[in-house]
Coordinates of C-alpha atoms and ligand atoms in Angstrom, one line a residue:
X544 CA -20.4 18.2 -23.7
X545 CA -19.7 18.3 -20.1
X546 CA -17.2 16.6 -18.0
X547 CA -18.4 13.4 -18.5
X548 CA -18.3 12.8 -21.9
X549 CA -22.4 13.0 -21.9
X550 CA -24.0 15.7 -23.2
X551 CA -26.7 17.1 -21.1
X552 CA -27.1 16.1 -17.6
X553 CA -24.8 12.6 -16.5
X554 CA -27.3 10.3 -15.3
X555 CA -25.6 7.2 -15.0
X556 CA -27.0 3.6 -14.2
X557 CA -26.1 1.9 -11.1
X558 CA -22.8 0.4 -11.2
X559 CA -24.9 -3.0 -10.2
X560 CA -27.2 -2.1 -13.0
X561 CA -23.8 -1.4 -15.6
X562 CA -22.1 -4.7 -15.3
X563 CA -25.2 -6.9 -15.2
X564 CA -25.5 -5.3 -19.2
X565 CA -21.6 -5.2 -20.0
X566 CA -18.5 -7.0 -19.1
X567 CA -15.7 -4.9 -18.0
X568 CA -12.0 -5.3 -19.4
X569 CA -9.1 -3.8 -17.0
X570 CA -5.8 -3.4 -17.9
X571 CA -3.3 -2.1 -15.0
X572 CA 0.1 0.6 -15.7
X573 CA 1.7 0.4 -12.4
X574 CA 5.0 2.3 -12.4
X575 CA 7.6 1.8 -9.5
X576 CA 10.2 4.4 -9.0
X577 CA 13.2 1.9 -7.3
X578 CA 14.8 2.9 -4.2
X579 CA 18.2 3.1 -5.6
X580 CA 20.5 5.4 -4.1
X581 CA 21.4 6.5 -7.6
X582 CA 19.7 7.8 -11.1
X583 CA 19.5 5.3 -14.1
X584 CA 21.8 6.6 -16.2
X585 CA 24.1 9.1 -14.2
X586 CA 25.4 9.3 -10.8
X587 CA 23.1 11.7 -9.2
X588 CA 21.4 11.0 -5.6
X589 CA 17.5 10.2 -5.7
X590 CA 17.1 11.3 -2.1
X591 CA 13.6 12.9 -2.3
X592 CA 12.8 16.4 -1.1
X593 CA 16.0 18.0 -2.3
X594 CA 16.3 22.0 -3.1
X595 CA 14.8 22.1 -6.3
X596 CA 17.5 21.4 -9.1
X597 CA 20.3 20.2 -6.6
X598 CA 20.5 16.4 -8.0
X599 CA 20.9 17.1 -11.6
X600 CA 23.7 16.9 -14.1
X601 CA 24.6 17.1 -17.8
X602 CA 23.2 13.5 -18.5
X603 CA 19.6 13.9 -16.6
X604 CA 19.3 17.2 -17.3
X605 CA 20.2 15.8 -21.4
X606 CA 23.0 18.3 -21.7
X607 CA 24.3 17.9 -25.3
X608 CA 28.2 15.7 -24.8
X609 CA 26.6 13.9 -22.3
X610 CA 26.5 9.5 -22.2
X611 CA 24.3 7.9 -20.1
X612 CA 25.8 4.3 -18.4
X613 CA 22.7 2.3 -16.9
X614 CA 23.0 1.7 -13.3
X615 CA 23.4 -2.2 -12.1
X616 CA 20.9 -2.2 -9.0
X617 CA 18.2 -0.7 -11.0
X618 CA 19.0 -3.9 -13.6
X619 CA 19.1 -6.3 -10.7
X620 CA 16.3 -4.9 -9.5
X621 CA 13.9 -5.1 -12.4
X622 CA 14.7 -8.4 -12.5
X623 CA 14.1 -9.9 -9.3
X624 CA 10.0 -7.8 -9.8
X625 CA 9.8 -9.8 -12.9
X626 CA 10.9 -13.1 -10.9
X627 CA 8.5 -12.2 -8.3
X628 CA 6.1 -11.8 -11.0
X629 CA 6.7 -15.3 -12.2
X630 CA 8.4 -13.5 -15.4
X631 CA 10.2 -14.9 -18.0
X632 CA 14.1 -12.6 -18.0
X633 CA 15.4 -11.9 -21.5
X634 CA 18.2 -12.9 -22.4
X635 CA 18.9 -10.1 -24.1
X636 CA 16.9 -6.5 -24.2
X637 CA 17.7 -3.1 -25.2
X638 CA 16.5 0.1 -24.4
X639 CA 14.1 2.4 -26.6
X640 CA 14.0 6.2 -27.0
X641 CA 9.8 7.1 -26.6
X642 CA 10.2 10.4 -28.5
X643 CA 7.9 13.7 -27.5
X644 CA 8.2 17.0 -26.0
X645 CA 7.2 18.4 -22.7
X646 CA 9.1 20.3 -20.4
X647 CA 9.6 18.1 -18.0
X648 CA 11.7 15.9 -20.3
X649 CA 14.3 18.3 -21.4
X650 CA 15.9 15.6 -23.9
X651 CA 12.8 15.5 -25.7
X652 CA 13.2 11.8 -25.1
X653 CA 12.3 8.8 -22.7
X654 CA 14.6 6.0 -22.5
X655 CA 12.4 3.4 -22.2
X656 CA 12.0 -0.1 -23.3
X657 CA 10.0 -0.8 -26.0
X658 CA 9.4 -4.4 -27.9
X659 CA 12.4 -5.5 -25.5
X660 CA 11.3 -5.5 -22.1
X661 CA 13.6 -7.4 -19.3
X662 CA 10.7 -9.0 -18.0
X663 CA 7.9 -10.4 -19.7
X664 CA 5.1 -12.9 -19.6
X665 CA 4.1 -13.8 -16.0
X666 CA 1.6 -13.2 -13.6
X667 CA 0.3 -13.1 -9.8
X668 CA -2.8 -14.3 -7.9
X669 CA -5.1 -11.7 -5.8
X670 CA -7.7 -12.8 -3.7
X671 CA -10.9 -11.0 -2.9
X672 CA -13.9 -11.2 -0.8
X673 CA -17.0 -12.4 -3.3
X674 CA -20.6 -13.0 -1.8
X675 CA -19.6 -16.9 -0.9
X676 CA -16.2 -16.5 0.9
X677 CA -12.6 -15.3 -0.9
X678 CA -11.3 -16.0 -4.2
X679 CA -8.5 -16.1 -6.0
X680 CA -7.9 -14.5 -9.3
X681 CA -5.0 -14.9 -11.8
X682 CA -3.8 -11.6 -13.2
X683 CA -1.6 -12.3 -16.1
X684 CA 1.5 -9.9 -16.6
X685 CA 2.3 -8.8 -19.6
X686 CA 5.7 -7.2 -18.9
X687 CA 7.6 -4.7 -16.6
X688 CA 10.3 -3.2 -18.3
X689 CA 12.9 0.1 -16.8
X690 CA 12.6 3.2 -18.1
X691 CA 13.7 6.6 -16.3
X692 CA 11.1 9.0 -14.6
X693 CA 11.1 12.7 -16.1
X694 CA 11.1 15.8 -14.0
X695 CA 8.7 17.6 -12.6
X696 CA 6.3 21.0 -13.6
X697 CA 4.8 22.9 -10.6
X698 CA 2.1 25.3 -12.1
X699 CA 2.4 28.8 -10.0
X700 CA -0.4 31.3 -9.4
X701 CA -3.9 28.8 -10.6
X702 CA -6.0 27.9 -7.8
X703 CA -5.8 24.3 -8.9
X704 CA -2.0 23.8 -8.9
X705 CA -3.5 22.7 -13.0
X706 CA -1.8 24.4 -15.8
X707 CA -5.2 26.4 -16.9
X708 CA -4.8 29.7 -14.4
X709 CA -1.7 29.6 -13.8
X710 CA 0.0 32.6 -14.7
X711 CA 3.9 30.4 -14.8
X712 CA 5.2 26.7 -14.4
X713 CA 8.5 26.0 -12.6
X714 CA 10.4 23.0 -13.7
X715 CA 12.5 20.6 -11.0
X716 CA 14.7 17.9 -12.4
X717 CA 15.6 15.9 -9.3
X718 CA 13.2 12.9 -10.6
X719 CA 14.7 13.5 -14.2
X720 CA 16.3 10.1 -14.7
X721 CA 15.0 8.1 -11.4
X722 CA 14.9 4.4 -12.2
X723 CA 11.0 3.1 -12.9
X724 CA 9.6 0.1 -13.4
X725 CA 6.3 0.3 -14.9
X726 CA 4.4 -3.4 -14.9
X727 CA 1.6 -3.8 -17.0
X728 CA -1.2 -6.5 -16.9
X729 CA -2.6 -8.5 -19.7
X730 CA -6.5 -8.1 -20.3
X731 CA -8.1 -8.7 -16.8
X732 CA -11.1 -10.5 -17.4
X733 CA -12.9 -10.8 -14.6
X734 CA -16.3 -10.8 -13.3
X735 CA -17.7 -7.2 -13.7
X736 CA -19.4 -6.8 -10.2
X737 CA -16.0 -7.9 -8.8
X738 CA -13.7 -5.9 -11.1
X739 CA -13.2 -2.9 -8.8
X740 CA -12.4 -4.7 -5.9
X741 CA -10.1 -7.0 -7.9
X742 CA -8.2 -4.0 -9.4
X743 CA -7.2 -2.5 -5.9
X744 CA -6.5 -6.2 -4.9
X745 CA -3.8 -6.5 -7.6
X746 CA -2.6 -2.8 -6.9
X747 CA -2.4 -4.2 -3.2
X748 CA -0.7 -7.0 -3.3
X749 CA 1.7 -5.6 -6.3
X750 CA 2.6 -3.1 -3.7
X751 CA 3.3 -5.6 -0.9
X752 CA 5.4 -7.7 -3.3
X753 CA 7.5 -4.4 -4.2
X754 CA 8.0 -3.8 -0.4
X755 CA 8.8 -7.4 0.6
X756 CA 11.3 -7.2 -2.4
X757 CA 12.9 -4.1 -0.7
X758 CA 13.3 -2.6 -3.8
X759 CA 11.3 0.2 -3.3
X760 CA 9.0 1.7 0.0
X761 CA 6.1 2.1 -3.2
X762 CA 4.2 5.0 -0.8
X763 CA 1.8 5.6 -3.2
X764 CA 1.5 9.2 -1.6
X765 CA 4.8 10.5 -2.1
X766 CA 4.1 9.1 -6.1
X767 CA 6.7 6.0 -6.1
X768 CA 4.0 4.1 -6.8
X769 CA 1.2 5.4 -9.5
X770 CA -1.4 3.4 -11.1
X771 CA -3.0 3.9 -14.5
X772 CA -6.1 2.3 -14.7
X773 CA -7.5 1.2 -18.2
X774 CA -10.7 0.2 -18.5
X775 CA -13.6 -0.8 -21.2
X776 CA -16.9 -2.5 -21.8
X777 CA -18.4 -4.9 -23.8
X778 CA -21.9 -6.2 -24.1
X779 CA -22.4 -8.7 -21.4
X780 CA -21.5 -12.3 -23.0
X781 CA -19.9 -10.9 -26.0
X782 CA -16.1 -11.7 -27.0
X783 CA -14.7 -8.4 -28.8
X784 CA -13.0 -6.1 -26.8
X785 CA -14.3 -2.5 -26.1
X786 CA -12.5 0.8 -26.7
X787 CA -10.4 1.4 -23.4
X788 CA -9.8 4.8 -21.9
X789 CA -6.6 5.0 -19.3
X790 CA -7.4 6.8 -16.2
X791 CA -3.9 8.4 -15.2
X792 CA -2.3 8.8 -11.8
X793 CA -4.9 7.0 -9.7
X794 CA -2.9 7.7 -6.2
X795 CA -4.3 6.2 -3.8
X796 CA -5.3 1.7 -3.5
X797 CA -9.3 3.8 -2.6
X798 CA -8.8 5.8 -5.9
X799 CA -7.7 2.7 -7.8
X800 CA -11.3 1.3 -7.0
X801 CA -13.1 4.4 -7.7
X802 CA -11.7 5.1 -10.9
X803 CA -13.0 1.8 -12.2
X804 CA -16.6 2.2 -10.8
X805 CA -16.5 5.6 -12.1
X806 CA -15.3 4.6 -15.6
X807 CA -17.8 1.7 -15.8
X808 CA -20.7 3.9 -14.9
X809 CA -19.2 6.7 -17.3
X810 CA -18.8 4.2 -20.1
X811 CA -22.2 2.0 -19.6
X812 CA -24.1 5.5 -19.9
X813 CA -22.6 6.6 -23.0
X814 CA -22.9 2.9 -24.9
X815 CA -26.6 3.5 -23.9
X816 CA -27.1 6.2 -25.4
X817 CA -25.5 4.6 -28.8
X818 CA -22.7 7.2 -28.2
X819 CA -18.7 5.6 -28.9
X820 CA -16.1 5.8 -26.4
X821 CA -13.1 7.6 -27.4
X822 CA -9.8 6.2 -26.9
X823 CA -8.2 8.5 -24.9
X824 CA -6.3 9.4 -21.5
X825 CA -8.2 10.6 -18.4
X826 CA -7.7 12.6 -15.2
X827 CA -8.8 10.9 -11.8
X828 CA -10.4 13.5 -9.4
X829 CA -9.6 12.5 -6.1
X830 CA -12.1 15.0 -4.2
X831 CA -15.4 14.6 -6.7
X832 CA -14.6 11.0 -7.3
X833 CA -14.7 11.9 -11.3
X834 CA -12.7 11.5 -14.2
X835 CA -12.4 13.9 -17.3
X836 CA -10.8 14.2 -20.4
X837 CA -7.8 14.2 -21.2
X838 CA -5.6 13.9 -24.6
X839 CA -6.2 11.8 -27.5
X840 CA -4.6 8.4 -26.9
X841 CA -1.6 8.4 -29.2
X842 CA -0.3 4.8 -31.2
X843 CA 3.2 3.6 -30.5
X844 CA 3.9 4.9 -34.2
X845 CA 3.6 8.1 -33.0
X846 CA 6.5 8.1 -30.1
X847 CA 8.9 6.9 -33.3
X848 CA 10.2 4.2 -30.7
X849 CA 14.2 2.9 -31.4
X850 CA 16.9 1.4 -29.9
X851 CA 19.0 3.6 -27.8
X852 CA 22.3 4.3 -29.7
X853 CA 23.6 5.5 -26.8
X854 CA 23.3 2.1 -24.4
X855 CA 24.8 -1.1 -24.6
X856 CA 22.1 -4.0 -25.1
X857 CA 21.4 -5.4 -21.1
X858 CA 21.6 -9.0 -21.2
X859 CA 21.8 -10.8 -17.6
X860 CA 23.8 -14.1 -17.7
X861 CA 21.5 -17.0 -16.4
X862 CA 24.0 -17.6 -13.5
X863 CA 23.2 -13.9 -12.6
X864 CA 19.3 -14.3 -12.9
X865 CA 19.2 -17.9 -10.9
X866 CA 21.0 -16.1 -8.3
X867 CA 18.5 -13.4 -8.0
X868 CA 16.0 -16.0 -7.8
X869 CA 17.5 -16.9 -4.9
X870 CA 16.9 -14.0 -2.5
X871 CA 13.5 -13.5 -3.5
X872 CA 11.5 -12.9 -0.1
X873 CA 8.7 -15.8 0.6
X874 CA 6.0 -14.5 -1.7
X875 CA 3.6 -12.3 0.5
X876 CA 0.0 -14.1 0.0
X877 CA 2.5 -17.5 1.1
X878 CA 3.7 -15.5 4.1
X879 CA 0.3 -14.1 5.1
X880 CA -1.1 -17.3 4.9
X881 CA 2.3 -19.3 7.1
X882 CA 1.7 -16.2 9.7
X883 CA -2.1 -16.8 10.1
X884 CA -1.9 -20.6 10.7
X885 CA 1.0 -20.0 13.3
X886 CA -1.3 -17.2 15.1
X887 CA -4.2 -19.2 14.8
X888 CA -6.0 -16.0 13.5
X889 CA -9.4 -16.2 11.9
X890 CA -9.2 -14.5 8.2
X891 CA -11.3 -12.1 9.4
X892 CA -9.0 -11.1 12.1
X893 CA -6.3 -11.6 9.7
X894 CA -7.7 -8.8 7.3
X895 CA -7.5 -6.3 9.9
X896 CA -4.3 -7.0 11.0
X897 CA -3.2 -6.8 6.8
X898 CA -5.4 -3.6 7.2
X899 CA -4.0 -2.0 9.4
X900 CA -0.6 -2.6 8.4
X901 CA 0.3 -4.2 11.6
X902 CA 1.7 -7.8 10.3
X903 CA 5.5 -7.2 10.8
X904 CA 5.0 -5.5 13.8
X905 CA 3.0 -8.0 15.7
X906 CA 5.4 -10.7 14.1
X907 CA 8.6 -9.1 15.2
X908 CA 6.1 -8.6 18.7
X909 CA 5.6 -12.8 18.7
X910 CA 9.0 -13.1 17.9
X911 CA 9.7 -10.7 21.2
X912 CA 8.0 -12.9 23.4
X913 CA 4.7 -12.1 23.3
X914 CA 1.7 -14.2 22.7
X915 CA -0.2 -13.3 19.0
X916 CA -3.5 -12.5 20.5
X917 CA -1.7 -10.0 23.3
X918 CA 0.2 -8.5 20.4
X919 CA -3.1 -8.0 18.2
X920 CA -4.7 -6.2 20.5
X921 CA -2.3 -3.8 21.5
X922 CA -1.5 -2.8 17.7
X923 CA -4.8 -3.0 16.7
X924 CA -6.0 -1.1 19.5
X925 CA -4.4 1.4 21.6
X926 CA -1.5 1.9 19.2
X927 CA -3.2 2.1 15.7
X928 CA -6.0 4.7 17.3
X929 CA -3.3 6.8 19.0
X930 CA -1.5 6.8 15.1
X931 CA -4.5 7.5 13.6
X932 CA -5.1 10.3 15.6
X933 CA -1.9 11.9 14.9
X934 CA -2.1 11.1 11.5
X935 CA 1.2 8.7 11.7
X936 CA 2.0 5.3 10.2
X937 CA 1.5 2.6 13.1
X938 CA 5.3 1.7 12.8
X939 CA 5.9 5.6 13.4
X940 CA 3.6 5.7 16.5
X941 CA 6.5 5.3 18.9
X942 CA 6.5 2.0 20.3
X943 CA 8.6 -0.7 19.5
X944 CA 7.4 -4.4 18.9
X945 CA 10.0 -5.3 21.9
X946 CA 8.4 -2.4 24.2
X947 CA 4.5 -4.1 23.5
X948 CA 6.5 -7.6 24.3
X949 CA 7.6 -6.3 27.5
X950 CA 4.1 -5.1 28.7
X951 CA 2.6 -8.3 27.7
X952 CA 5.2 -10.0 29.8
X953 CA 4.3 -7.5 32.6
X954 CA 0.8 -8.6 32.5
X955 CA 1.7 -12.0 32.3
X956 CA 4.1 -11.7 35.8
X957 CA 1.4 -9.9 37.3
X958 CA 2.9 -6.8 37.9
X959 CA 0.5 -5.3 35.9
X960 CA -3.1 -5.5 35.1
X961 CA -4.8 -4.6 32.3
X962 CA -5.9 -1.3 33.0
X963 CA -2.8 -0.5 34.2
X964 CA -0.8 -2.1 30.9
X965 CA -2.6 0.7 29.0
X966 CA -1.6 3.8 30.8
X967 CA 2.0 2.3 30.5
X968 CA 1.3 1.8 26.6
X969 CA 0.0 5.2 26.8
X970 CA 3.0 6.5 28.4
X971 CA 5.3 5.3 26.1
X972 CA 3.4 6.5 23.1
X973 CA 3.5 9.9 24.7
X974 CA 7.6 9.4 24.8
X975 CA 8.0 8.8 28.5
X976 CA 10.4 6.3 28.3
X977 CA 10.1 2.4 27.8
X978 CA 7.5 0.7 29.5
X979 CA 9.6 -0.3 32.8
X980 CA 10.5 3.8 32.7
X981 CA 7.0 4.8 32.5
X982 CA 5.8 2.1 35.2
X983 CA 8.7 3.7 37.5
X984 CA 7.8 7.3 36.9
X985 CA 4.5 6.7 37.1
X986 CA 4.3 4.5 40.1
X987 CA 1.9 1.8 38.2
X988 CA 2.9 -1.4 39.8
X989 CA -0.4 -3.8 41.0
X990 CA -0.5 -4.0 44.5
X991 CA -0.7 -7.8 45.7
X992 CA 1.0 -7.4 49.1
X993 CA -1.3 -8.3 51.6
X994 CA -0.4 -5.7 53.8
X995 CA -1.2 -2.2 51.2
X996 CA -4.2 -4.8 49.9
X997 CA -5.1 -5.4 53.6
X998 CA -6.2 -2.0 54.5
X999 CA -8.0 -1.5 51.6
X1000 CA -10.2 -4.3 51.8
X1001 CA -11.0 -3.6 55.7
X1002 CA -12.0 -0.2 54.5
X1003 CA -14.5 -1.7 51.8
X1004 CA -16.0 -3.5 54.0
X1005 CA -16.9 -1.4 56.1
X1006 CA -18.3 0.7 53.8
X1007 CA -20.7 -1.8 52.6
X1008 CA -21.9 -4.1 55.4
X1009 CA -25.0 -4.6 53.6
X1010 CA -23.0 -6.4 50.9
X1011 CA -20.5 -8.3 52.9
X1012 CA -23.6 -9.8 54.9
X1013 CA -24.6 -11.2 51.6
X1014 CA -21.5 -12.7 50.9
X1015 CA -21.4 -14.2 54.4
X1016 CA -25.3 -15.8 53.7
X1017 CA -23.3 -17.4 50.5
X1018 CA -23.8 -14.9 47.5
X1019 CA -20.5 -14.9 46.3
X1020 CA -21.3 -13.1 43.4
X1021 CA -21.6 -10.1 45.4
X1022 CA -17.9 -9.7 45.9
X1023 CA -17.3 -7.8 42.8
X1024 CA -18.8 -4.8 44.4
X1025 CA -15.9 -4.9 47.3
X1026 CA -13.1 -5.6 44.6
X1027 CA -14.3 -2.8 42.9
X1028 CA -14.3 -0.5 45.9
X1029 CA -10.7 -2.0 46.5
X1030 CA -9.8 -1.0 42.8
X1031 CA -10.8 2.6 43.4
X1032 CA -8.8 3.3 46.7
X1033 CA -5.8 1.8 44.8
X1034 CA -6.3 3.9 41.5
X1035 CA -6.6 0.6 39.8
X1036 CA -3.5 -0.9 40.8
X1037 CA -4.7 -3.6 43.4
X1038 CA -4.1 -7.3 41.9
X1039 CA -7.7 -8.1 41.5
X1040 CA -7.3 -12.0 42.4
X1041 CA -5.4 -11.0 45.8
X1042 CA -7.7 -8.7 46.8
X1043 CA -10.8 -11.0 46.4
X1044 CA -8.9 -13.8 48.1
X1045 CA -8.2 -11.2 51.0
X1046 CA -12.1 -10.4 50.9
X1047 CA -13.1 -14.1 51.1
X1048 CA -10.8 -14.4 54.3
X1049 CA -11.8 -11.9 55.9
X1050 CA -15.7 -12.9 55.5
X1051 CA -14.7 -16.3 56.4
X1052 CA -16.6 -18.0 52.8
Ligands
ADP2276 P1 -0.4 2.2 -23.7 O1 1.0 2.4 -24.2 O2 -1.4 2.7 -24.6 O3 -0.5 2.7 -22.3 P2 0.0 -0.5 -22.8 O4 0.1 -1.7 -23.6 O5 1.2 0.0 -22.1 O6 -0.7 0.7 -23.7 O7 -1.2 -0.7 -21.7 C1 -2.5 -0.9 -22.0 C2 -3.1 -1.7 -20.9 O8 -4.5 -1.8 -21.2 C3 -2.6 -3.1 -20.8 O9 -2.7 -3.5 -19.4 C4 -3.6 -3.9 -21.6 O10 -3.6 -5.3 -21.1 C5 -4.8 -3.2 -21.3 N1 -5.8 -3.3 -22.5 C6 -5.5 -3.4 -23.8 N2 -6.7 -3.4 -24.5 C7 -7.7 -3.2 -23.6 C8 -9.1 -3.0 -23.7 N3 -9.7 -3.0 -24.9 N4 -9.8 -2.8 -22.6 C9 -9.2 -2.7 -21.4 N5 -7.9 -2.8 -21.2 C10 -7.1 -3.1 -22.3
MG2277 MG1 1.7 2.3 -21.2
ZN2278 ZN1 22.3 13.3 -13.2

C-alpha cells in the first residue's frame, strides 16, 4: 500500500471528473483556543511563547489534590460564538472527562463536553463565487462546546520534527488547560464541484466571526485556530452517506481547500477500484499537498465519556445569555455588505479589499477623512506590496489609517501630487516620521508659485522651440511635452496645472 491508500501507482481522476461520479459530504472540527488571559480550569497565564513549563501548576499539569474551577470569560465566551452562530444556549450543561493517554495530556484525561454541549443547533451562511455570480450557502452547526487544549510534544533529533527518527520528545505544558472551543458542522451537502471552495468559505468567515467577536485573534499560524476536515463520497444522486475520513490540523484557509480536493480525488480512486474507505484520521501535508494515514478512527464508547465529578454543572441564567446577545458585533457578511454600499465598491473590488485584509484599515482611513477610493488604493497598493515584501501583516506595515488620511488630504490641498504622495507613503513606511515629517525632511512640497514654476517653464521652452511653435499654431496637445520637461527640472514637485497655465501664458494660446 502506499501513501495513498492505493496500491500500486495513485492515479487519480480529475477532481472535475470525481464529483461529476460522486457527491461529496464535508463535515468541519474547527477548534478556537479563546484569548483569555487565563487557563480553564486554574489560574495560569496563556501568554504564548513562554519558557517552556513556566505557566503550569498542580491543576493543568493534573497533579494528584488538585480541583479545577472553570473560568467565567471562557463561559461567556463560548456563549456569545454560539449566539453568533445562531445557537441555541443550554440551560444547563456539564462537562465530560474524554479518557486516553498521550503524553501531552498528563491527566490521562480531557475535560470536554460531551452529549452536553453549551451551544448547540445553529448555523451560518458563506457565500462563494459559482460559474453564474456568488451564492450563498447555509452551513448548519451542530454544536461548539469548551473543552481545554492539552500540552505540547516537540520530537528532537528526526529530520521531520515527526515522532519516527526522533531519537527523544520533549513535553511543554503551557497550552495544558487553554480554553477551546471546538465548533462542528452538521453534514455539509453541497454541490461537489463547489465543495472545496465552500469549505474554506465557512473556515473564512468562522474566522472573521471569531475576530469580530474579539474572543480570540484565531491566527491560524500560531495554531488558535485548526481545522479538521471530514470528508466522504457517495455515488452521485444517491442518499446514504459514505464512510468519512477526518483530515487533521489543516492550518492554513489554502490547506483547508486542498485537503478536500485531495481527499475527493483520494476517495473517488479507491471506490473505483471497488476498494472501501476506511474510517480513519489523516495527516495533511502542507508541502506535497497529500494526506496519509493516520490511526483507526475510534467510537465515543471508546473515550468512556462522563460527567466531570470534579465541576459544577454550567448553567447561564437567561438574563445572562440575553445580555451577551447584546454585545454581539454586527455579523461580518452584514458589515461587509453595509461598508461596500457606503464605498460604493464593486464586489469585485470588494473581494480584494476582504483579501487583503485591508477592511478595518481603510474604514478607520474613511473614518479619518479620506475618501474610500483614495484609501483603497493606498492599502491595496503601495502599503500591502511594501508588507508583502517584508513578509508583515498590512496593519503591521507601519502606517496608520490617520497617517494615509493625512496624505490624501495633502493631495487634495495640493500640496502634493501624486507622485510625490508616494515617496511620502514611502517614507513613512521606511519609519521617517509621519507624513508632514517626511514631506519636511524630505523637501517634497509641489511647487505652484509662479516665481520657482516661472523659471522652469522659460527654461522648457527654450529647449524645445520646435514644440512651443506648435502650440502657438494651436496644437494644444503638445503642451504635455513642456510640463513634462517642467516636471523633471522640479524632481516632480511642480503643480502640474500651474505650470501648464504658466506655459499657456507665456505662448499667448
Ligand atoms: P468525531 O468525534 O469522530 O470527530 P464529530 O461528530 O465531532 O466526530 O465530527 C464529525 C464531523 O463529520 C461532523 O462535522 C459531522 O457532521 C461530519 N460527518 C458525519 N458523518 C459524515 C460523513 N459520512 N461524511 C462526511 N462528514 C460526516
Ligand atoms: Mg470531534
Ligand atoms: Zn495551571
Amino acid at each position: 500500500m502506499s501513501a495513498t491508500g492505493i496500491a500500486g501507482p495513485a492515479t487519480f481522476p480529475t477532481f472535475d471528473d470525481a464529483v461529476a461520479r460522486f457527491d461529496p459530504v464535508m463535515g468541519m472540527e474547527v477548534h478556537v483556543e479563546l484569548g483569555t488571559a487565563t487557563k480553564m480550569f486554574c489560574g495560569c497565564s496563556t501568554s504564548f511563547g513562554a519558557d517552556p513549563n513556566s505557566q503550569v501548576c498542580p491543576t493543568c499539569l493534573g497533579l494528584p489534590g488538585s480541583l479545577p474551577v472553570v473560568n467565567r470569560r471562557a463561559v461567556e465566551s463560548a456563549i456569545r460564538i454560539g449566539l453568533a452562530l445562531n445557537c441555541s444556549i443550554a440551560e444547563w450543561c456539564r462537562f465530560a472527562r474524554k479518557n486516553y493517554f498521550y503524553p501531552d495530556m498528563p491527566k490521562n484525561f480531557q475535560v470536554s463536553q460531551y452529549d452536553e454541549p453549551i451551544a448547540f443547533d445553529g448555523w451560518m451562511d458563506v457565500s462563494v463565487d459559482g460559474d453564474d455570480g456568488p451564492s450563498t450557502y447555509r452551513i448548519g452547526i451542530e454544536r461548539a462546546h469548551m473543552e481545554e487544549d492539552t500540552g505540547k510534544s516537540e520530537h528532537v533529533g528526526g529530520a521531520t520534527g515527526r515522532i519516527h527518527g526522533a531519537s527523544h520528545s520533549l513535553l511543554d505544558y503551557n497550552r495544558s488547560g487553554i480554553p477551546l472551543i471546538e465548533i462542528v458542522t452538521k453534514p455539509i451537502e453541497v454541490p461537489g464541484s463547489l465543495a472545496p471552495a465552500i469549505a474554506r468559505a465557512y473556515v473564512t468567515e468562522l474566522r472573521e466571526l471569531i475576530r469580530a467577536l474579539g474572543v480570540s485573534e484565531a491566527r491560524m499560524e500560531l495554531g488558535q485556530l485548526r481545522c479538521d476536515a471530514n470528508v466522504s463520497l457517495r455515488p452521485a444522486g444517491t442518499t446514504t452517506f459514505g464512510t468519512r475520513t477526518e483530515t487533521k490540523n489543516v492550518n492554513s484557509l489554502r490547506s483547508v481547500e486542498r485537503a478536500v480536493t485531495y481527499e475527493i480525488r483520494r476517495q473517488a480512486a479507491l471506490l473505483d477500484q471497488g476498494a472501501q474507505i476506511i474510517q480513519e484520521t489523516r495527516h495533511w501535508h502542507e508541502d506535497t499537498g497529500e494526506t496519509t494515514a493516520g490511526r483507526v478512527k475510534e467510537e465515543a464508547e471508546d473515550y468512556r465519556y462522563f460527567p466531570e465529578p470534579d465541576l459544577v454543572p454550567v448553567a447561564p441564567s437567561r438574563e445572562w445569555v440575553e445580555q451577551l446577545r447584546a454585545t454581539l458585533p454586527e455579523a461580518p457578511a452584514a458589515r461587509r455588505a453595509r461598508l461596500q454600499a457606503a464605498w460604493g465598491f464593486t464586489d469585485l473590488e470588494m473581494r480584494d479589499v476582504v483579501n487583503a485584509g485591508a477592511m478595518s484599515l481603510i474604514e478607520a482611513t474613511v473614518e479619518a477623512g479620506a475618501d474610500p477610493a483614495g484609501a483603497k488604493k493606498w492599502w491595496l497598493g503601495e502599503i500591502s506590496r511594501s508588507a508583502n515584501e517584508r513578509g508583515v501583516a498590512i496593519d503591521e506595515a507601519g502606517i496608520t489609517p490617520e497617517q494615509v488620511a493625512r496624505v490624501e488630504e495633502l493631495v487634495r490641498a495640493g500640496s502634493l501630487n501624486d507622485k510625490l504622495a508616494r515617496q511620502v507613503v514611502e517614507g513613512v513606511l521606511a519609519g521617517e516620521g509621519g507624513p508632514d515629517d517626511v514631506v519636511e525632511a524630505r523637501g517634497l512640497a509641489v511647487v505652484s508659485d509662479d516665481s520657482a514654476l516661472g523659471a522652469a517653464v522659460d527654461d522648457a521652452i527654450a529647449a524645445m522651440p520646435d514644440v512651443a511653435e506648435k502650440i502657438r499654431g494651436g496644437n494644444h496637445g503638445a503642451v504635455g511635452a513642456l510640463i513634462g520637461a517642467v516636471m523633471k527640472a522640479t524632481k516632480g514637485q511642480a503643480d502640474a496645472k500651474r505650470a501648464r497655465e504658466l506655459i499657456m501664458e507665456r505662448l499667448g494660446s
